[in-house]
Amino acid sequence: MEGPGQMDDPGRADPPPPVADVELRQLRCLVAIVDEGTFTDAAIALGVSQAAVSRTLASLERALGVRLLRRTSRAVTPTPTGSRVVSHARRVLGEVDDLVREATSGQVRLRMGYAWSALGRHTLDFQRRWDAAHPETELRLVRVNSATAGLAEGACDLAVVRRALDDRRFESAIVGLERRMCAMAADDPLARRRSVRLADLVGRTLLVDRRTGTTTAELWPPGSRPATEETHDVDEWLTVIATGRTVGVTPESTAHQYRRPGVVYRPVRDAEPIAVRLAWWRDDPHPATQAAIELLTALYRSG
């Protein structure tokens, strides 16, 4: 019979495993060993003793519970797990170096995410005007094909989105409007027209990206909606449309950003325009958010 304290409690979950206590100096040591090829050369590069390098590597392997390197009389090589850890370590150390550089130099970085198209014909102008007006803040455009254009994933500080984000964690502002364009094969009969109507696309197959796209069959009235197929990448979208098997409806920015032989774009003259929004974390806005909103709004207003 089990005594008190020995019985299993089915309602109590097992405690989570302890998180490995990994230090930056350990990661730097691991990368140095791999880059330099020997413990001796790593010690010289790091300015420490060879014994210190051995101790640091051993402490990292104990913390992770895995062997990271194989040592022979001639060389040191990563294990399969070690190769993955080294790859992650390089990214972590790079991010830390960026953090230190920004904190000590006063340089601020603004990462602006987007899914399919950035700012269309305004993209280059925005980049040049930003660099001229805000030389202290480095602008980086980051393409992330997610519903928040990388905002929820931590890949960017601001995101250009073309549909409202139904998430109270984020706030957004409309900076402009874009026409809807129909993308079709260059030899499609509709390509001979200067513009098309939504009714012209009934009976066709519409290629959509439900995760990040701006157009679904709901744009058409019930009972007269086109069939749909799904894609998750703009290059695939363009490749399939070029065959003539499908058409697509997209913001005007896509037409400027992705010109492709075999694909033409025509305005959809009876479709509502698409609002272009700049989104950010509600409780942690980037210091340059307002400046970005003002510049983008001015660019879209200028036509």
PDB file of C-alpha atoms in Angstrom:
ATOM      1  CA  MET A   1       0.000   0.000   0.000  1.00  0.00           C
ATOM      2  CA  GLU A   2       1.249   3.482  -0.792  1.00  0.00           C
ATOM      3  CA  GLY A   3       1.788   5.789   2.102  1.00  0.00           C
ATOM      4  CA  PRO A   4       0.881   9.479   2.398  1.00  0.00           C
ATOM      5  CA  GLY A   5       2.669  11.611  -0.130  1.00  0.00           C
ATOM      6  CA  GLN A   6       3.260   8.656  -2.447  1.00  0.00           C
ATOM      7  CA  MET A   7      -0.110   8.576  -4.169  1.00  0.00           C
ATOM      8  CA  ASP A   8      -0.397  10.067  -7.647  1.00  0.00           C
ATOM      9  CA  ASP A   9      -2.667  13.063  -7.952  1.00  0.00           C
ATOM     10  CA  PRO A  10      -4.405  12.786 -11.362  1.00  0.00           C
ATOM     11  CA  GLY A  11      -5.565  16.373 -11.150  1.00  0.00           C
ATOM     12  CA  ARG A  12      -2.093  17.818 -10.726  1.00  0.00           C
ATOM     13  CA  ALA A  13       0.097  18.360 -13.783  1.00  0.00           C
ATOM     14  CA  ASP A  14       3.750  17.498 -13.696  1.00  0.00           C
ATOM     15  CA  PRO A  15       5.999  20.518 -13.163  1.00  0.00           C
ATOM     16  CA  PRO A  16       7.556  21.878 -16.351  1.00  0.00           C
ATOM     17  CA  PRO A  17      11.177  20.931 -17.004  1.00  0.00           C
ATOM     18  CA  PRO A  18      13.681  23.514 -15.840  1.00  0.00           C
ATOM     19  CA  VAL A  19      14.808  26.045 -18.433  1.00  0.00           C
ATOM     20  CA  ALA A  20      18.474  25.730 -19.340  1.00  0.00           C
ATOM     21  CA  ASP A  21      20.560  28.561 -17.915  1.00  0.00           C
ATOM     22  CA  VAL A  22      22.504  29.665 -20.996  1.00  0.00           C
ATOM     23  CA  GLU A  23      24.820  32.671 -20.945  1.00  0.00           C
ATOM     24  CA  LEU A  24      26.042  34.809 -23.824  1.00  0.00           C
ATOM     25  CA  ARG A  25      29.678  34.073 -22.951  1.00  0.00           C
ATOM     26  CA  GLN A  26      28.967  30.378 -23.455  1.00  0.00           C
ATOM     27  CA  LEU A  27      27.468  31.005 -26.894  1.00  0.00           C
ATOM     28  CA  ARG A  28      30.400  33.223 -27.878  1.00  0.00           C
ATOM     29  CA  CYS A  29      32.794  30.501 -26.747  1.00  0.00           C
ATOM     30  CA  LEU A  30      30.998  27.830 -28.794  1.00  0.00           C
ATOM     31  CA  VAL A  31      30.982  29.972 -31.947  1.00  0.00           C
ATOM     32  CA  ALA A  32      34.653  30.871 -31.468  1.00  0.00           C
ATOM     33  CA  ILE A  33      35.649  27.208 -31.205  1.00  0.00           C
ATOM     34  CA  VAL A  34      33.768  26.347 -34.394  1.00  0.00           C
ATOM     35  CA  ASP A  35      35.086  29.382 -36.285  1.00  0.00           C
ATOM     36  CA  GLU A  36      38.701  29.036 -35.141  1.00  0.00           C
ATOM     37  CA  GLY A  37      38.814  25.265 -35.426  1.00  0.00           C
ATOM     38  CA  THR A  38      40.670  24.493 -32.190  1.00  0.00           C
ATOM     39  CA  PHE A  39      40.340  25.250 -28.490  1.00  0.00           C
ATOM     40  CA  THR A  40      43.769  26.893 -28.547  1.00  0.00           C
ATOM     41  CA  ASP A  41      42.880  29.307 -31.339  1.00  0.00           C
ATOM     42  CA  ALA A  42      39.489  30.018 -29.762  1.00  0.00           C
ATOM     43  CA  ALA A  43      41.237  30.918 -26.509  1.00  0.00           C
ATOM     44  CA  ILE A  44      43.514  33.342 -28.389  1.00  0.00           C
ATOM     45  CA  ALA A  45      40.531  34.929 -30.193  1.00  0.00           C
ATOM     46  CA  LEU A  46      38.618  35.332 -26.921  1.00  0.00           C
ATOM     47  CA  GLY A  47      41.636  36.474 -24.893  1.00  0.00           C
ATOM     48  CA  VAL A  48      41.257  33.736 -22.277  1.00  0.00           C
ATOM     49  CA  SER A  49      43.069  30.532 -21.363  1.00  0.00           C
ATOM     50  CA  GLN A  50      42.484  27.231 -23.130  1.00  0.00           C
ATOM     51  CA  ALA A  51      41.310  25.790 -19.818  1.00  0.00           C
ATOM     52  CA  ALA A  52      38.676  28.548 -19.558  1.00  0.00           C
ATOM     53  CA  VAL A  53      37.406  27.669 -23.042  1.00  0.00           C
ATOM     54  CA  SER A  54      37.110  23.988 -22.071  1.00  0.00           C
ATOM     55  CA  ARG A  55      35.266  24.844 -18.844  1.00  0.00           C
ATOM     56  CA  THR A  56      32.868  27.210 -20.614  1.00  0.00           C
ATOM     57  CA  LEU A  57      31.998  24.673 -23.304  1.00  0.00           C
ATOM     58  CA  ALA A  58      31.501  21.960 -20.688  1.00  0.00           C
ATOM     59  CA  SER A  59      29.139  24.194 -18.696  1.00  0.00           C
ATOM     60  CA  LEU A  60      27.091  24.907 -21.849  1.00  0.00           C
ATOM     61  CA  GLU A  61      26.811  21.213 -22.665  1.00  0.00           C
ATOM     62  CA  ARG A  62      25.708  20.500 -19.086  1.00  0.00           C
ATOM     63  CA  ALA A  63      23.103  23.272 -19.232  1.00  0.00           C
ATOM     64  CA  LEU A  64      21.658  21.935 -22.490  1.00  0.00           C
ATOM     65  CA  GLY A  65      22.122  18.279 -21.669  1.00  0.00           C
ATOM     66  CA  VAL A  66      23.607  17.478 -25.074  1.00  0.00           C
ATOM     67  CA  ARG A  67      27.024  17.053 -26.637  1.00  0.00           C
ATOM     68  CA  LEU A  68      27.815  19.906 -28.994  1.00  0.00           C
ATOM     69  CA  LEU A  69      31.315  19.190 -30.299  1.00  0.00           C
ATOM     70  CA  ARG A  70      33.428  16.207 -31.258  1.00  0.00           C
ATOM     71  CA  ARG A  71      37.152  16.486 -30.489  1.00  0.00           C
ATOM     72  CA  THR A  72      39.866  14.543 -32.272  1.00  0.00           C
ATOM     73  CA  SER A  73      43.606  14.961 -32.291  1.00  0.00           C
ATOM     74  CA  ARG A  74      43.354  17.040 -35.453  1.00  0.00           C
ATOM     75  CA  ALA A  75      40.061  18.928 -35.409  1.00  0.00           C
ATOM     76  CA  VAL A  76      36.967  19.986 -33.527  1.00  0.00           C
ATOM     77  CA  THR A  77      33.648  19.492 -35.363  1.00  0.00           C
ATOM     78  CA  PRO A  78      30.045  20.133 -34.281  1.00  0.00           C
ATOM     79  CA  THR A  79      27.670  17.253 -33.685  1.00  0.00           C
ATOM     80  CA  PRO A  80      24.362  17.430 -35.629  1.00  0.00           C
ATOM     81  CA  THR A  81      22.766  19.050 -32.570  1.00  0.00           C
ATOM     82  CA  GLY A  82      25.806  21.273 -32.188  1.00  0.00           C
ATOM     83  CA  SER A  83      25.405  22.573 -35.735  1.00  0.00           C
ATOM     84  CA  ARG A  84      21.829  23.619 -34.994  1.00  0.00           C
ATOM     85  CA  VAL A  85      22.841  25.257 -31.726  1.00  0.00           C
ATOM     86  CA  VAL A  86      25.679  27.150 -33.441  1.00  0.00           C
ATOM     87  CA  SER A  87      23.253  28.450 -36.076  1.00  0.00           C
ATOM     88  CA  HIS A  88      20.876  29.726 -33.396  1.00  0.00           C
ATOM     89  CA  ALA A  89      23.772  31.129 -31.374  1.00  0.00           C
ATOM     90  CA  ARG A  90      24.952  33.230 -34.304  1.00  0.00           C
ATOM     91  CA  ARG A  91      21.484  34.785 -34.653  1.00  0.00           C
ATOM     92  CA  VAL A  92      21.212  35.457 -30.908  1.00  0.00           C
ATOM     93  CA  LEU A  93      24.646  37.051 -30.780  1.00  0.00           C
ATOM     94  CA  GLY A  94      23.873  39.126 -33.854  1.00  0.00           C
ATOM     95  CA  GLU A  95      20.686  40.466 -32.249  1.00  0.00           C
ATOM     96  CA  VAL A  96      22.583  41.283 -29.059  1.00  0.00           C
ATOM     97  CA  ASP A  97      25.276  43.103 -31.034  1.00  0.00           C
ATOM     98  CA  ASP A  98      22.557  45.127 -32.799  1.00  0.00           C
ATOM     99  CA  LEU A  99      20.983  45.970 -29.441  1.00  0.00           C
ATOM    100  CA  VAL A 100      24.289  47.180 -28.030  1.00  0.00           C
ATOM    101  CA  ARG A 101      25.067  49.165 -31.177  1.00  0.00           C
ATOM    102  CA  GLU A 102      21.719  50.952 -31.065  1.00  0.00           C
ATOM    103  CA  ALA A 103      21.966  51.662 -27.342  1.00  0.00           C
ATOM    104  CA  THR A 104      25.499  53.038 -27.475  1.00  0.00           C
ATOM    105  CA  SER A 105      25.404  54.923 -30.785  1.00  0.00           C
ATOM    106  CA  GLY A 106      21.969  56.516 -30.534  1.00  0.00           C
ATOM    107  CA  GLN A 107      21.045  54.825 -33.815  1.00  0.00           C
ATOM    108  CA  VAL A 108      17.457  53.577 -33.871  1.00  0.00           C
ATOM    109  CA  ARG A 109      16.164  50.912 -36.237  1.00  0.00           C
ATOM    110  CA  LEU A 110      12.622  50.877 -37.618  1.00  0.00           C
ATOM    111  CA  ARG A 111      11.510  47.558 -39.102  1.00  0.00           C
ATOM    112  CA  MET A 112       8.417  47.884 -41.278  1.00  0.00           C
ATOM    113  CA  GLY A 113       6.705  44.637 -42.215  1.00  0.00           C
ATOM    114  CA  TYR A 114       4.468  43.878 -45.165  1.00  0.00           C
ATOM    115  CA  ALA A 115       2.910  40.726 -46.616  1.00  0.00           C
ATOM    116  CA  TRP A 116       2.620  40.788 -50.419  1.00  0.00           C
ATOM    117  CA  SER A 117       3.387  44.336 -51.462  1.00  0.00           C
ATOM    118  CA  ALA A 118       4.957  47.122 -49.473  1.00  0.00           C
ATOM    119  CA  LEU A 119       3.748  50.585 -50.485  1.00  0.00           C
ATOM    120  CA  GLY A 120       3.470  50.087 -54.235  1.00  0.00           C
ATOM    121  CA  ARG A 121       4.621  53.071 -56.233  1.00  0.00           C
ATOM    122  CA  HIS A 122       5.308  54.958 -52.984  1.00  0.00           C
ATOM    123  CA  THR A 123       7.839  52.408 -51.691  1.00  0.00           C
ATOM    124  CA  LEU A 124      11.020  53.921 -53.111  1.00  0.00           C
ATOM    125  CA  ASP A 125       9.898  57.496 -52.449  1.00  0.00           C
ATOM    126  CA  PHE A 126       9.082  56.613 -48.844  1.00  0.00           C
ATOM    127  CA  GLN A 127      12.496  55.042 -48.309  1.00  0.00           C
ATOM    128  CA  ARG A 128      14.361  58.014 -49.770  1.00  0.00           C
ATOM    129  CA  ARG A 129      12.326  60.633 -47.940  1.00  0.00           C
ATOM    130  CA  TRP A 130      12.651  58.730 -44.687  1.00  0.00           C
ATOM    131  CA  ASP A 131      16.446  58.502 -44.981  1.00  0.00           C
ATOM    132  CA  ALA A 132      16.636  62.221 -45.709  1.00  0.00           C
ATOM    133  CA  ALA A 133      14.306  63.311 -42.897  1.00  0.00           C
ATOM    134  CA  HIS A 134      15.326  60.741 -40.260  1.00  0.00           C
ATOM    135  CA  PRO A 135      18.989  59.798 -40.737  1.00  0.00           C
ATOM    136  CA  GLU A 136      19.166  58.740 -37.085  1.00  0.00           C
ATOM    137  CA  THR A 137      16.576  55.991 -37.655  1.00  0.00           C
ATOM    138  CA  GLU A 138      17.517  53.164 -40.002  1.00  0.00           C
ATOM    139  CA  LEU A 139      14.527  51.919 -42.016  1.00  0.00           C
ATOM    140  CA  ARG A 140      14.253  48.261 -42.961  1.00  0.00           C
ATOM    141  CA  LEU A 141      11.405  46.763 -44.991  1.00  0.00           C
ATOM    142  CA  VAL A 142      10.665  43.163 -44.019  1.00  0.00           C
ATOM    143  CA  ARG A 143       8.398  40.838 -46.020  1.00  0.00           C
ATOM    144  CA  VAL A 144       6.472  38.416 -43.779  1.00  0.00           C
ATOM    145  CA  ASN A 145       3.490  36.591 -45.244  1.00  0.00           C
ATOM    146  CA  SER A 146       1.311  36.529 -42.138  1.00  0.00           C
ATOM    147  CA  ALA A 147      -1.966  38.185 -41.190  1.00  0.00           C
ATOM    148  CA  THR A 148      -0.111  40.890 -39.232  1.00  0.00           C
ATOM    149  CA  ALA A 149       2.798  41.179 -41.700  1.00  0.00           C
ATOM    150  CA  GLY A 150       5.240  40.090 -39.006  1.00  0.00           C
ATOM    151  CA  LEU A 151       3.943  42.255 -36.157  1.00  0.00           C
ATOM    152  CA  ALA A 152       2.609  39.419 -33.991  1.00  0.00           C
ATOM    153  CA  GLU A 153       5.711  37.362 -34.751  1.00  0.00           C
ATOM    154  CA  GLY A 154       8.069  40.077 -33.509  1.00  0.00           C
ATOM    155  CA  ALA A 155       9.655  40.459 -36.944  1.00  0.00           C
ATOM    156  CA  CYS A 156       8.801  44.162 -37.266  1.00  0.00           C
ATOM    157  CA  ASP A 157       7.931  47.295 -35.296  1.00  0.00           C
ATOM    158  CA  LEU A 158       5.286  48.627 -37.693  1.00  0.00           C
ATOM    159  CA  ALA A 159       3.267  46.705 -40.261  1.00  0.00           C
ATOM    160  CA  VAL A 160       1.627  47.743 -43.515  1.00  0.00           C
ATOM    161  CA  VAL A 161      -1.678  45.870 -43.649  1.00  0.00           C
ATOM    162  CA  ARG A 162      -4.623  46.126 -45.988  1.00  0.00           C
ATOM    163  CA  ARG A 163      -7.378  44.752 -43.823  1.00  0.00           C
ATOM    164  CA  ALA A 164      -8.390  45.609 -40.273  1.00  0.00           C
ATOM    165  CA  LEU A 165      -6.693  43.605 -37.530  1.00  0.00           C
ATOM    166  CA  ASP A 166      -9.299  42.062 -35.235  1.00  0.00           C
ATOM    167  CA  ASP A 167      -6.954  41.981 -32.270  1.00  0.00           C
ATOM    168  CA  ARG A 168      -7.069  44.414 -29.361  1.00  0.00           C
ATOM    169  CA  ARG A 169      -3.318  44.097 -28.879  1.00  0.00           C
ATOM    170  CA  PHE A 170      -2.775  46.210 -31.983  1.00  0.00           C
ATOM    171  CA  GLU A 171      -3.678  49.728 -32.990  1.00  0.00           C
ATOM    172  CA  SER A 172      -3.693  51.059 -36.533  1.00  0.00           C
ATOM    173  CA  ALA A 173      -4.222  54.167 -38.627  1.00  0.00           C
ATOM    174  CA  ILE A 174      -5.386  54.455 -42.235  1.00  0.00           C
ATOM    175  CA  VAL A 175      -2.709  56.206 -44.293  1.00  0.00           C
ATOM    176  CA  GLY A 176      -4.217  55.894 -47.766  1.00  0.00           C
ATOM    177  CA  LEU A 177      -6.509  54.144 -50.239  1.00  0.00           C
ATOM    178  CA  GLU A 178      -5.676  51.923 -53.217  1.00  0.00           C
ATOM    179  CA  ARG A 179      -7.741  50.798 -56.175  1.00  0.00           C
ATOM    180  CA  ARG A 180      -8.485  47.118 -56.684  1.00  0.00           C
ATOM    181  CA  MET A 181      -6.877  45.623 -59.760  1.00  0.00           C
ATOM    182  CA  CYS A 182      -7.663  42.414 -61.600  1.00  0.00           C
ATOM    183  CA  ALA A 183      -4.602  40.336 -62.508  1.00  0.00           C
ATOM    184  CA  MET A 184      -5.057  38.070 -65.524  1.00  0.00           C
ATOM    185  CA  ALA A 185      -3.098  36.300 -68.229  1.00  0.00           C
ATOM    186  CA  ALA A 186      -1.885  38.621 -70.979  1.00  0.00           C
ATOM    187  CA  ASP A 187      -3.896  36.693 -73.583  1.00  0.00           C
ATOM    188  CA  ASP A 188      -7.119  36.714 -71.549  1.00  0.00           C
ATOM    189  CA  PRO A 189     -10.009  38.288 -73.534  1.00  0.00           C
ATOM    190  CA  LEU A 190     -10.539  40.755 -70.645  1.00  0.00           C
ATOM    191  CA  ALA A 191      -6.963  41.999 -71.084  1.00  0.00           C
ATOM    192  CA  ARG A 192      -8.087  43.908 -74.198  1.00  0.00           C
ATOM    193  CA  ARG A 193     -10.251  46.154 -72.005  1.00  0.00           C
ATOM    194  CA  ARG A 194      -9.068  49.222 -70.144  1.00  0.00           C
ATOM    195  CA  SER A 195     -10.997  48.172 -67.014  1.00  0.00           C
ATOM    196  CA  VAL A 196     -13.309  45.397 -65.817  1.00  0.00           C
ATOM    197  CA  ARG A 197     -16.350  45.033 -63.583  1.00  0.00           C
ATOM    198  CA  LEU A 198     -16.930  42.499 -60.837  1.00  0.00           C
ATOM    199  CA  ALA A 199     -19.661  40.903 -62.947  1.00  0.00           C
ATOM    200  CA  ASP A 200     -17.074  40.183 -65.664  1.00  0.00           C
ATOM    201  CA  LEU A 201     -15.315  37.814 -63.270  1.00  0.00           C
ATOM    202  CA  VAL A 202     -18.356  35.720 -62.335  1.00  0.00           C
ATOM    203  CA  GLY A 203     -17.855  32.255 -63.750  1.00  0.00           C
ATOM    204  CA  ARG A 204     -14.075  32.563 -63.472  1.00  0.00           C
ATOM    205  CA  THR A 205     -11.846  30.997 -60.812  1.00  0.00           C
ATOM    206  CA  LEU A 206     -10.464  33.517 -58.318  1.00  0.00           C
ATOM    207  CA  LEU A 207      -7.055  32.764 -56.774  1.00  0.00           C
ATOM    208  CA  VAL A 208      -6.993  34.028 -53.166  1.00  0.00           C
ATOM    209  CA  ASP A 209      -4.771  34.072 -50.094  1.00  0.00           C
ATOM    210  CA  ARG A 210      -7.186  33.863 -47.155  1.00  0.00           C
ATOM    211  CA  ARG A 211      -4.406  34.413 -44.635  1.00  0.00           C
ATOM    212  CA  THR A 212      -3.130  37.770 -45.887  1.00  0.00           C
ATOM    213  CA  GLY A 213      -5.167  38.663 -48.972  1.00  0.00           C
ATOM    214  CA  THR A 214      -7.665  41.477 -49.340  1.00  0.00           C
ATOM    215  CA  THR A 215     -10.179  39.804 -51.650  1.00  0.00           C
ATOM    216  CA  THR A 216     -12.488  36.821 -51.208  1.00  0.00           C
ATOM    217  CA  ALA A 217     -15.631  35.683 -53.007  1.00  0.00           C
ATOM    218  CA  GLU A 218     -17.642  37.723 -50.477  1.00  0.00           C
ATOM    219  CA  LEU A 219     -16.782  40.802 -52.543  1.00  0.00           C
ATOM    220  CA  TRP A 220     -19.488  39.618 -54.973  1.00  0.00           C
ATOM    221  CA  PRO A 221     -23.251  39.416 -54.199  1.00  0.00           C
ATOM    222  CA  PRO A 222     -24.577  36.033 -52.991  1.00  0.00           C
ATOM    223  CA  GLY A 223     -25.557  33.821 -55.859  1.00  0.00           C
ATOM    224  CA  SER A 224     -23.109  35.385 -58.300  1.00  0.00           C
ATOM    225  CA  ARG A 225     -19.762  34.646 -56.730  1.00  0.00           C
ATOM    226  CA  PRO A 226     -16.762  33.185 -58.559  1.00  0.00           C
ATOM    227  CA  ALA A 227     -15.214  29.874 -57.599  1.00  0.00           C
ATOM    228  CA  THR A 228     -12.001  30.159 -55.603  1.00  0.00           C
ATOM    229  CA  GLU A 229      -8.667  28.411 -55.231  1.00  0.00           C
ATOM    230  CA  GLU A 230      -6.129  29.181 -52.517  1.00  0.00           C
ATOM    231  CA  THR A 231      -2.479  30.138 -52.579  1.00  0.00           C
ATOM    232  CA  HIS A 232      -0.107  31.392 -49.905  1.00  0.00           C
ATOM    233  CA  ASP A 233       2.624  33.104 -51.903  1.00  0.00           C
ATOM    234  CA  VAL A 234       2.625  35.974 -54.356  1.00  0.00           C
ATOM    235  CA  ASP A 235       5.071  34.296 -56.748  1.00  0.00           C
ATOM    236  CA  GLU A 236       2.866  31.213 -56.957  1.00  0.00           C
ATOM    237  CA  TRP A 237      -0.170  33.491 -57.381  1.00  0.00           C
ATOM    238  CA  LEU A 238       1.420  35.185 -60.382  1.00  0.00           C
ATOM    239  CA  THR A 239       2.644  31.913 -61.901  1.00  0.00           C
ATOM    240  CA  VAL A 240      -0.801  30.307 -61.795  1.00  0.00           C
ATOM    241  CA  ILE A 241      -2.559  33.429 -63.109  1.00  0.00           C
ATOM    242  CA  ALA A 242      -0.143  33.580 -66.057  1.00  0.00           C
ATOM    243  CA  THR A 243      -1.475  30.189 -67.225  1.00  0.00           C
ATOM    244  CA  GLY A 244      -4.942  31.683 -67.751  1.00  0.00           C
ATOM    245  CA  ARG A 245      -6.588  29.137 -65.456  1.00  0.00           C
ATOM    246  CA  THR A 246      -7.382  31.719 -62.746  1.00  0.00           C
ATOM    247  CA  VAL A 247      -7.615  35.453 -62.176  1.00  0.00           C
ATOM    248  CA  GLY A 248      -6.820  37.508 -59.092  1.00  0.00           C
ATOM    249  CA  VAL A 249      -8.077  40.729 -57.514  1.00  0.00           C
ATOM    250  CA  THR A 250      -5.463  42.657 -55.575  1.00  0.00           C
ATOM    251  CA  PRO A 251      -4.507  46.143 -54.364  1.00  0.00           C
ATOM    252  CA  GLU A 252      -2.929  48.513 -56.859  1.00  0.00           C
ATOM    253  CA  SER A 253       0.351  48.230 -54.945  1.00  0.00           C
ATOM    254  CA  THR A 254       0.766  44.633 -56.144  1.00  0.00           C
ATOM    255  CA  ALA A 255       0.636  45.802 -59.754  1.00  0.00           C
ATOM    256  CA  HIS A 256       3.491  48.228 -59.071  1.00  0.00           C
ATOM    257  CA  GLN A 257       5.515  45.836 -56.942  1.00  0.00           C
ATOM    258  CA  TYR A 258       5.196  42.707 -59.095  1.00  0.00           C
ATOM    259  CA  ARG A 259       5.345  43.201 -62.836  1.00  0.00           C
ATOM    260  CA  ARG A 260       5.487  39.784 -64.462  1.00  0.00           C
ATOM    261  CA  PRO A 261       5.706  38.811 -68.153  1.00  0.00           C
ATOM    262  CA  GLY A 262       2.469  37.105 -69.130  1.00  0.00           C
ATOM    263  CA  VAL A 263       0.400  38.900 -66.473  1.00  0.00           C
ATOM    264  CA  VAL A 264      -1.501  42.170 -66.904  1.00  0.00           C
ATOM    265  CA  TYR A 265      -3.485  44.253 -64.434  1.00  0.00           C
ATOM    266  CA  ARG A 266      -6.744  46.086 -65.117  1.00  0.00           C
ATOM    267  CA  PRO A 267      -8.690  48.327 -62.677  1.00  0.00           C
ATOM    268  CA  VAL A 268     -11.919  46.903 -61.245  1.00  0.00           C
ATOM    269  CA  ARG A 269     -13.997  50.028 -61.605  1.00  0.00           C
ATOM    270  CA  ASP A 270     -17.011  49.060 -59.468  1.00  0.00           C
ATOM    271  CA  ALA A 271     -15.106  47.623 -56.474  1.00  0.00           C
ATOM    272  CA  GLU A 272     -14.572  49.539 -53.252  1.00  0.00           C
ATOM    273  CA  PRO A 273     -11.002  50.775 -52.740  1.00  0.00           C
ATOM    274  CA  ILE A 274      -8.754  49.126 -50.174  1.00  0.00           C
ATOM    275  CA  ALA A 275      -7.643  50.993 -47.056  1.00  0.00           C
ATOM    276  CA  VAL A 276      -3.904  50.908 -46.388  1.00  0.00           C
ATOM    277  CA  ARG A 277      -3.196  50.796 -42.657  1.00  0.00           C
ATOM    278  CA  LEU A 278      -0.100  51.143 -40.544  1.00  0.00           C
ATOM    279  CA  ALA A 279      -0.355  48.911 -37.445  1.00  0.00           C
ATOM    280  CA  TRP A 280       1.654  48.705 -34.230  1.00  0.00           C
ATOM    281  CA  TRP A 281       1.569  47.204 -30.734  1.00  0.00           C
ATOM    282  CA  ARG A 282      -0.884  49.216 -28.655  1.00  0.00           C
ATOM    283  CA  ASP A 283       1.158  49.044 -25.449  1.00  0.00           C
ATOM    284  CA  ASP A 284       4.587  49.420 -27.060  1.00  0.00           C
ATOM    285  CA  PRO A 285       4.572  51.823 -30.026  1.00  0.00           C
ATOM    286  CA  HIS A 286       7.871  52.528 -31.747  1.00  0.00           C
ATOM    287  CA  PRO A 287       9.106  56.117 -31.189  1.00  0.00           C
ATOM    288  CA  ALA A 288       9.002  56.741 -34.941  1.00  0.00           C
ATOM    289  CA  THR A 289       5.392  55.597 -35.397  1.00  0.00           C
ATOM    290  CA  GLN A 290       3.847  59.053 -35.718  1.00  0.00           C
ATOM    291  CA  ALA A 291       6.518  60.232 -38.140  1.00  0.00           C
ATOM    292  CA  ALA A 292       5.902  57.184 -40.355  1.00  0.00           C
ATOM    293  CA  ILE A 293       2.139  57.781 -40.308  1.00  0.00           C
ATOM    294  CA  GLU A 294       2.571  61.428 -41.316  1.00  0.00           C
ATOM    295  CA  LEU A 295       4.980  60.689 -44.169  1.00  0.00           C
ATOM    296  CA  LEU A 296       2.881  57.851 -45.589  1.00  0.00           C
ATOM    297  CA  THR A 297      -0.313  59.877 -45.360  1.00  0.00           C
ATOM    298  CA  ALA A 298       1.360  62.721 -47.269  1.00  0.00           C
ATOM    299  CA  LEU A 299       2.592  60.354 -49.972  1.00  0.00           C
ATOM    300  CA  TYR A 300      -0.807  58.773 -50.524  1.00  0.00           C
ATOM    301  CA  ARG A 301      -2.510  62.153 -50.583  1.00  0.00           C
ATOM    302  CA  SER A 302      -0.103  63.362 -53.259  1.00  0.00           C
ATOM    303  CA  GLY A 303      -1.438  60.653 -55.572  1.00  0.00           C
TER     304      GLY A 303
END
